[in-house]
Structure formats: C-alpha cells, structure tokens
Amino acid sequence: MAKIIKNEETTIDHIEEMMKISDTSKKIRYLLANGYAIKDIYNAFKGKVTTKNGGEIRYQHVRNVAITPLTSK
C-alpha cells in the first residue's frame, strides 16, 4: 500500500509515484492531474519540499505551476 502524507487536512495517496519525480514543478503537475487542489498540494509540500535554492516552497509557486500551460516548440 502507498504511503500517505497527512498534513493538517491534506492527504495525498500517490506519494510513491510522486517521489520518483525529481522536479518540484513536475510533482505539482502530477498531483494536479490526479485531481488535487492547489491548497492541498501546498499544505502537503509545506516544510517537506524545497525550491532549487533550498528555500521553502510557497503557495504562489504551486499556483503559478497550476495556471501556466505547458508549451512545445
């Protein structure tokens, strides 16, 4: 059975698949594709997932990833 992240009111049950992904933005997109809300992703990542520079992830980052469409050239 998959491990579950519980942080206040947030439960994420796709943790095993998500942890295989190296990039934070890709993790966010993966969880969005599985139906999680921006607020739930932020609450689950808060204090556990960091930015490239080692800082704590911010709600705005999760929101920006959610609203920015992927493009291919």
Short mmCIF file of C-alpha atoms in Angstrom, two decimals:
data_model
loop_
_atom_site.label_atom_id
_atom_site.label_comp_id
_atom_site.label_asym_id
_atom_site.label_seq_id
_atom_site.Cartn_x
_atom_site.Cartn_y
_atom_site.Cartn_z
CA MET A 1 0.00 0.00 0.00
CA ALA A 2 1.19 3.52 -0.76
CA LYS A 3 2.43 5.76 1.99
CA ILE A 4 0.15 8.63 2.83
CA ILE A 5 1.22 12.20 3.59
CA LYS A 6 -1.03 13.78 6.19
CA ASN A 7 -0.58 17.46 6.93
CA GLU A 8 -3.45 19.05 8.82
CA GLU A 9 -6.39 18.37 6.49
CA THR A 10 -4.41 17.19 3.46
CA THR A 11 -3.98 13.55 2.47
CA ILE A 12 -2.02 12.52 -0.61
CA ASP A 13 -2.06 8.84 -1.51
CA HIS A 14 0.04 8.99 -4.71
CA ILE A 15 3.25 9.54 -2.74
CA GLU A 16 5.26 6.58 -4.10
CA GLU A 17 4.80 7.59 -7.72
CA MET A 18 5.34 11.26 -6.93
CA MET A 19 8.62 10.67 -5.07
CA LYS A 20 10.11 9.13 -8.23
CA ILE A 21 9.80 12.54 -9.90
CA SER A 22 12.80 14.81 -9.39
CA ASP A 23 11.47 18.24 -10.38
CA THR A 24 9.13 20.09 -7.99
CA SER A 25 7.01 21.51 -10.81
CA LYS A 26 6.56 18.05 -12.28
CA LYS A 27 5.44 16.76 -8.87
CA ILE A 28 2.89 19.57 -8.69
CA ARG A 29 1.61 18.83 -12.22
CA TYR A 30 1.37 15.12 -11.39
CA LEU A 31 -0.77 15.81 -8.33
CA LEU A 32 -2.92 18.32 -10.22
CA ALA A 33 -3.52 15.68 -12.89
CA ASN A 34 -4.69 13.33 -10.15
CA GLY A 35 -7.30 15.82 -9.01
CA TYR A 36 -5.69 17.51 -6.01
CA ALA A 37 -6.41 21.17 -5.30
CA ILE A 38 -3.67 23.82 -5.19
CA LYS A 39 -4.29 24.35 -1.48
CA ASP A 40 -3.96 20.63 -0.72
CA ILE A 41 -0.70 20.33 -2.67
CA TYR A 42 0.79 23.37 -0.93
CA ASN A 43 -0.22 22.10 2.52
CA ALA A 44 1.29 18.67 1.80
CA PHE A 45 4.56 20.16 0.46
CA LYS A 46 4.94 22.83 3.16
CA GLY A 47 8.05 22.03 5.18
CA LYS A 48 8.85 18.90 3.13
CA VAL A 49 9.59 20.05 -0.42
CA THR A 50 12.07 22.83 -1.14
CA THR A 51 12.94 25.02 -4.09
CA LYS A 52 16.15 24.68 -6.12
CA ASN A 53 17.86 27.13 -3.76
CA GLY A 54 16.76 25.17 -0.68
CA GLY A 55 14.03 27.57 0.42
CA GLU A 56 10.58 26.54 1.50
CA ILE A 57 8.07 26.18 -1.32
CA ARG A 58 5.47 28.95 -1.50
CA TYR A 59 1.78 28.83 -2.34
CA GLN A 60 2.41 31.21 -5.23
CA HIS A 61 4.80 28.72 -6.84
CA VAL A 62 2.20 25.95 -6.71
CA ARG A 63 -0.43 28.31 -8.13
CA ASN A 64 1.84 29.54 -10.92
CA VAL A 65 2.65 25.97 -11.98
CA ALA A 66 -1.07 25.16 -11.96
CA ILE A 67 -2.11 28.07 -14.18
CA THR A 68 0.84 28.10 -16.60
CA PRO A 69 0.20 25.92 -19.67
CA LEU A 70 2.95 23.67 -20.98
CA THR A 71 4.11 24.57 -24.48
CA SER A 72 6.08 22.63 -27.04
CA LYS A 73 8.07 24.15 -29.85
#
